[in-house]
């Protein structure tokens, strides 16, 4: 049985995934806040990816090669919503989640473009700017 990724392992897995994906992207959510501001609890990793919905299945092919899983029955609904809910090993129930948000606005595209590479828990990844993270929080009304 494969053990659940720790958050540092999940970030390293994410970095390998995004490198092969070769699409502009930015770490957002709790892990990005950890990178930019302060340590806080998070139960998943969130990634904003510049990818049209029409290319989402190819994105999932790359994700599978990096150990991510998902429910096949949910894929089409999630693609239409612009959000892909994945999980790392060992399973949906026990693995650390990865939520991939597909860019769907000029702001999202700009946020990905403005992201800079930051060391997050020992791994370098593109992370949204503090200003964009704040605006995303406000937009999500949380």
PDB file of C-alpha atoms in Angstrom:
ATOM      1  CA  UNK A   1       0.000   0.000   0.000  1.00  0.00           C
ATOM      2  CA  UNK A   2       1.245   3.461  -0.867  1.00  0.00           C
ATOM      3  CA  UNK A   3       1.412   5.953   1.999  1.00  0.00           C
ATOM      4  CA  UNK A   4      -0.332   9.309   1.885  1.00  0.00           C
ATOM      5  CA  UNK A   5       1.848  12.188   0.706  1.00  0.00           C
ATOM      6  CA  UNK A   6       2.874  14.703   3.317  1.00  0.00           C
ATOM      7  CA  UNK A   7       2.298  18.307   2.245  1.00  0.00           C
ATOM      8  CA  UNK A   8       5.975  18.722   1.212  1.00  0.00           C
ATOM      9  CA  UNK A   9       5.736  15.481  -0.819  1.00  0.00           C
ATOM     10  CA  UNK A  10       2.481  16.673  -2.377  1.00  0.00           C
ATOM     11  CA  UNK A  11       4.118  19.952  -3.431  1.00  0.00           C
ATOM     12  CA  UNK A  12       7.074  18.044  -4.911  1.00  0.00           C
ATOM     13  CA  UNK A  13       4.648  15.749  -6.824  1.00  0.00           C
ATOM     14  CA  UNK A  14       2.803  18.851  -8.032  1.00  0.00           C
ATOM     15  CA  UNK A  15       6.059  20.402  -9.252  1.00  0.00           C
ATOM     16  CA  UNK A  16       6.917  17.283 -11.288  1.00  0.00           C
ATOM     17  CA  UNK A  17       3.372  17.234 -12.699  1.00  0.00           C
ATOM     18  CA  UNK A  18       3.427  20.910 -13.716  1.00  0.00           C
ATOM     19  CA  UNK A  19       6.868  20.535 -15.276  1.00  0.00           C
ATOM     20  CA  UNK A  20       5.615  17.756 -17.565  1.00  0.00           C
ATOM     21  CA  UNK A  21       2.306  19.538 -18.150  1.00  0.00           C
ATOM     22  CA  UNK A  22       4.235  22.506 -19.573  1.00  0.00           C
ATOM     23  CA  UNK A  23       1.313  24.925 -19.246  1.00  0.00           C
ATOM     24  CA  UNK A  24       1.372  28.208 -17.366  1.00  0.00           C
ATOM     25  CA  UNK A  25       0.065  27.662 -13.851  1.00  0.00           C
ATOM     26  CA  UNK A  26       0.145  29.058 -10.325  1.00  0.00           C
ATOM     27  CA  UNK A  27      -0.164  27.513  -6.904  1.00  0.00           C
ATOM     28  CA  UNK A  28      -3.102  29.109  -5.081  1.00  0.00           C
ATOM     29  CA  UNK A  29      -5.025  28.386  -1.881  1.00  0.00           C
ATOM     30  CA  UNK A  30      -3.585  27.286   1.454  1.00  0.00           C
ATOM     31  CA  UNK A  31      -0.242  26.042   0.153  1.00  0.00           C
ATOM     32  CA  UNK A  32       0.283  29.371  -1.615  1.00  0.00           C
ATOM     33  CA  UNK A  33      -0.484  31.233   1.606  1.00  0.00           C
ATOM     34  CA  UNK A  34       2.106  29.054   3.346  1.00  0.00           C
ATOM     35  CA  UNK A  35       4.620  30.078   0.672  1.00  0.00           C
ATOM     36  CA  UNK A  36       3.779  33.769   0.714  1.00  0.00           C
ATOM     37  CA  UNK A  37       2.755  34.629   4.257  1.00  0.00           C
ATOM     38  CA  UNK A  38       2.466  32.168   7.134  1.00  0.00           C
ATOM     39  CA  UNK A  39       2.038  28.526   8.005  1.00  0.00           C
ATOM     40  CA  UNK A  40      -1.592  27.434   8.194  1.00  0.00           C
ATOM     41  CA  UNK A  41      -3.555  24.212   8.002  1.00  0.00           C
ATOM     42  CA  UNK A  42      -4.654  22.948   4.601  1.00  0.00           C
ATOM     43  CA  UNK A  43      -6.227  19.696   3.501  1.00  0.00           C
ATOM     44  CA  UNK A  44      -5.463  19.979  -0.193  1.00  0.00           C
ATOM     45  CA  UNK A  45      -3.381  21.735  -2.815  1.00  0.00           C
ATOM     46  CA  UNK A  46      -4.960  24.151  -5.301  1.00  0.00           C
ATOM     47  CA  UNK A  47      -3.543  24.906  -8.730  1.00  0.00           C
ATOM     48  CA  UNK A  48      -4.716  27.442 -11.302  1.00  0.00           C
ATOM     49  CA  UNK A  49      -3.813  26.234 -14.805  1.00  0.00           C
ATOM     50  CA  UNK A  50      -4.006  28.117 -18.088  1.00  0.00           C
ATOM     51  CA  UNK A  51      -5.759  25.370 -20.011  1.00  0.00           C
ATOM     52  CA  UNK A  52      -8.949  25.393 -22.060  1.00  0.00           C
ATOM     53  CA  UNK A  53     -11.581  22.844 -21.032  1.00  0.00           C
ATOM     54  CA  UNK A  54     -11.085  21.164 -24.412  1.00  0.00           C
ATOM     55  CA  UNK A  55      -7.578  20.117 -23.287  1.00  0.00           C
ATOM     56  CA  UNK A  56      -8.561  18.948 -19.790  1.00  0.00           C
ATOM     57  CA  UNK A  57      -8.490  15.239 -20.658  1.00  0.00           C
ATOM     58  CA  UNK A  58      -4.873  15.558 -21.855  1.00  0.00           C
ATOM     59  CA  UNK A  59      -4.119  17.291 -18.548  1.00  0.00           C
ATOM     60  CA  UNK A  60      -5.627  14.289 -16.736  1.00  0.00           C
ATOM     61  CA  UNK A  61      -3.388  11.930 -18.722  1.00  0.00           C
ATOM     62  CA  UNK A  62      -0.353  13.784 -17.372  1.00  0.00           C
ATOM     63  CA  UNK A  63      -1.859  13.795 -13.861  1.00  0.00           C
ATOM     64  CA  UNK A  64      -2.312  10.007 -13.915  1.00  0.00           C
ATOM     65  CA  UNK A  65       1.375   9.543 -14.786  1.00  0.00           C
ATOM     66  CA  UNK A  66       2.191  11.461 -11.611  1.00  0.00           C
ATOM     67  CA  UNK A  67       0.067   9.278  -9.348  1.00  0.00           C
ATOM     68  CA  UNK A  68      -3.117  11.347  -9.165  1.00  0.00           C
ATOM     69  CA  UNK A  69      -6.520   9.697  -9.229  1.00  0.00           C
ATOM     70  CA  UNK A  70     -10.140  10.802  -9.738  1.00  0.00           C
ATOM     71  CA  UNK A  71     -13.632   9.462 -10.207  1.00  0.00           C
ATOM     72  CA  UNK A  72     -14.220   8.860 -13.916  1.00  0.00           C
ATOM     73  CA  UNK A  73     -17.954   9.422 -13.424  1.00  0.00           C
ATOM     74  CA  UNK A  74     -17.272  12.996 -12.191  1.00  0.00           C
ATOM     75  CA  UNK A  75     -14.876  14.104 -14.916  1.00  0.00           C
ATOM     76  CA  UNK A  76     -17.292  15.586 -17.471  1.00  0.00           C
ATOM     77  CA  UNK A  77     -19.235  17.587 -14.859  1.00  0.00           C
ATOM     78  CA  UNK A  78     -16.021  18.898 -13.366  1.00  0.00           C
ATOM     79  CA  UNK A  79     -14.570  19.819 -16.766  1.00  0.00           C
ATOM     80  CA  UNK A  80     -17.734  21.773 -17.560  1.00  0.00           C
ATOM     81  CA  UNK A  81     -17.404  23.570 -14.209  1.00  0.00           C
ATOM     82  CA  UNK A  82     -13.710  24.288 -14.851  1.00  0.00           C
ATOM     83  CA  UNK A  83     -12.541  22.414 -11.747  1.00  0.00           C
ATOM     84  CA  UNK A  84     -10.820  19.044 -11.639  1.00  0.00           C
ATOM     85  CA  UNK A  85     -10.874  17.286  -8.253  1.00  0.00           C
ATOM     86  CA  UNK A  86      -8.010  14.843  -7.963  1.00  0.00           C
ATOM     87  CA  UNK A  87      -6.210  13.117  -5.134  1.00  0.00           C
ATOM     88  CA  UNK A  88      -2.748  11.807  -4.514  1.00  0.00           C
ATOM     89  CA  UNK A  89      -1.867   8.359  -3.229  1.00  0.00           C
ATOM     90  CA  UNK A  90      -3.020   6.109  -1.809  1.00  0.00           C
ATOM     91  CA  UNK A  91      -6.744   6.744  -2.467  1.00  0.00           C
ATOM     92  CA  UNK A  92      -9.547   9.267  -2.643  1.00  0.00           C
ATOM     93  CA  UNK A  93     -10.369   8.737   0.997  1.00  0.00           C
ATOM     94  CA  UNK A  94      -6.814   8.907   2.307  1.00  0.00           C
ATOM     95  CA  UNK A  95      -4.867  10.900  -0.292  1.00  0.00           C
ATOM     96  CA  UNK A  96      -4.136  14.610  -0.162  1.00  0.00           C
ATOM     97  CA  UNK A  97      -6.456  16.408  -2.595  1.00  0.00           C
ATOM     98  CA  UNK A  98      -5.435  18.402  -5.647  1.00  0.00           C
ATOM     99  CA  UNK A  99      -7.990  20.850  -7.008  1.00  0.00           C
ATOM    100  CA  UNK A 100      -7.112  22.115 -10.474  1.00  0.00           C
ATOM    101  CA  UNK A 101      -8.950  25.238 -11.546  1.00  0.00           C
ATOM    102  CA  UNK A 102      -8.902  25.948 -15.267  1.00  0.00           C
ATOM    103  CA  UNK A 103      -8.501  29.631 -16.082  1.00  0.00           C
ATOM    104  CA  UNK A 104     -11.785  31.124 -17.235  1.00  0.00           C
ATOM    105  CA  UNK A 105     -11.220  34.871 -17.085  1.00  0.00           C
ATOM    106  CA  UNK A 106      -8.711  37.555 -17.961  1.00  0.00           C
ATOM    107  CA  UNK A 107      -7.987  37.913 -14.231  1.00  0.00           C
ATOM    108  CA  UNK A 108      -7.130  34.196 -13.942  1.00  0.00           C
ATOM    109  CA  UNK A 109      -4.831  34.386 -16.957  1.00  0.00           C
ATOM    110  CA  UNK A 110      -3.148  37.486 -15.530  1.00  0.00           C
ATOM    111  CA  UNK A 111      -2.756  35.803 -12.118  1.00  0.00           C
ATOM    112  CA  UNK A 112      -0.970  32.875 -13.755  1.00  0.00           C
ATOM    113  CA  UNK A 113       1.219  35.251 -15.752  1.00  0.00           C
ATOM    114  CA  UNK A 114       2.124  37.281 -12.636  1.00  0.00           C
ATOM    115  CA  UNK A 115       2.995  34.193 -10.556  1.00  0.00           C
ATOM    116  CA  UNK A 116       6.609  33.872  -9.517  1.00  0.00           C
ATOM    117  CA  UNK A 117       8.707  30.880  -8.567  1.00  0.00           C
ATOM    118  CA  UNK A 118       8.972  30.441  -4.811  1.00  0.00           C
ATOM    119  CA  UNK A 119      10.375  27.668  -2.662  1.00  0.00           C
ATOM    120  CA  UNK A 120       7.430  25.944  -1.002  1.00  0.00           C
ATOM    121  CA  UNK A 121       8.292  23.358   1.635  1.00  0.00           C
ATOM    122  CA  UNK A 122      11.563  22.570  -0.118  1.00  0.00           C
ATOM    123  CA  UNK A 123      10.315  22.608  -3.729  1.00  0.00           C
ATOM    124  CA  UNK A 124      10.303  25.480  -6.216  1.00  0.00           C
ATOM    125  CA  UNK A 125       6.906  26.120  -7.822  1.00  0.00           C
ATOM    126  CA  UNK A 126       5.113  29.044  -9.449  1.00  0.00           C
ATOM    127  CA  UNK A 127       2.948  30.747  -6.814  1.00  0.00           C
ATOM    128  CA  UNK A 128       0.299  33.436  -7.293  1.00  0.00           C
ATOM    129  CA  UNK A 129       1.220  36.859  -5.929  1.00  0.00           C
ATOM    130  CA  UNK A 130      -0.062  37.863  -2.468  1.00  0.00           C
ATOM    131  CA  UNK A 131      -2.286  40.465  -4.107  1.00  0.00           C
ATOM    132  CA  UNK A 132      -3.858  37.912  -6.435  1.00  0.00           C
ATOM    133  CA  UNK A 133      -4.360  35.452  -3.565  1.00  0.00           C
ATOM    134  CA  UNK A 134      -6.185  38.167  -1.620  1.00  0.00           C
ATOM    135  CA  UNK A 135      -8.379  39.047  -4.609  1.00  0.00           C
ATOM    136  CA  UNK A 136      -9.208  35.357  -5.122  1.00  0.00           C
ATOM    137  CA  UNK A 137     -10.269  35.099  -1.455  1.00  0.00           C
ATOM    138  CA  UNK A 138     -12.478  38.163  -1.809  1.00  0.00           C
ATOM    139  CA  UNK A 139     -14.001  36.824  -5.038  1.00  0.00           C
ATOM    140  CA  UNK A 140     -14.714  33.481  -3.349  1.00  0.00           C
ATOM    141  CA  UNK A 141     -16.350  35.442  -0.500  1.00  0.00           C
ATOM    142  CA  UNK A 142     -14.321  33.592   2.156  1.00  0.00           C
TER     143      UNK A 142
END
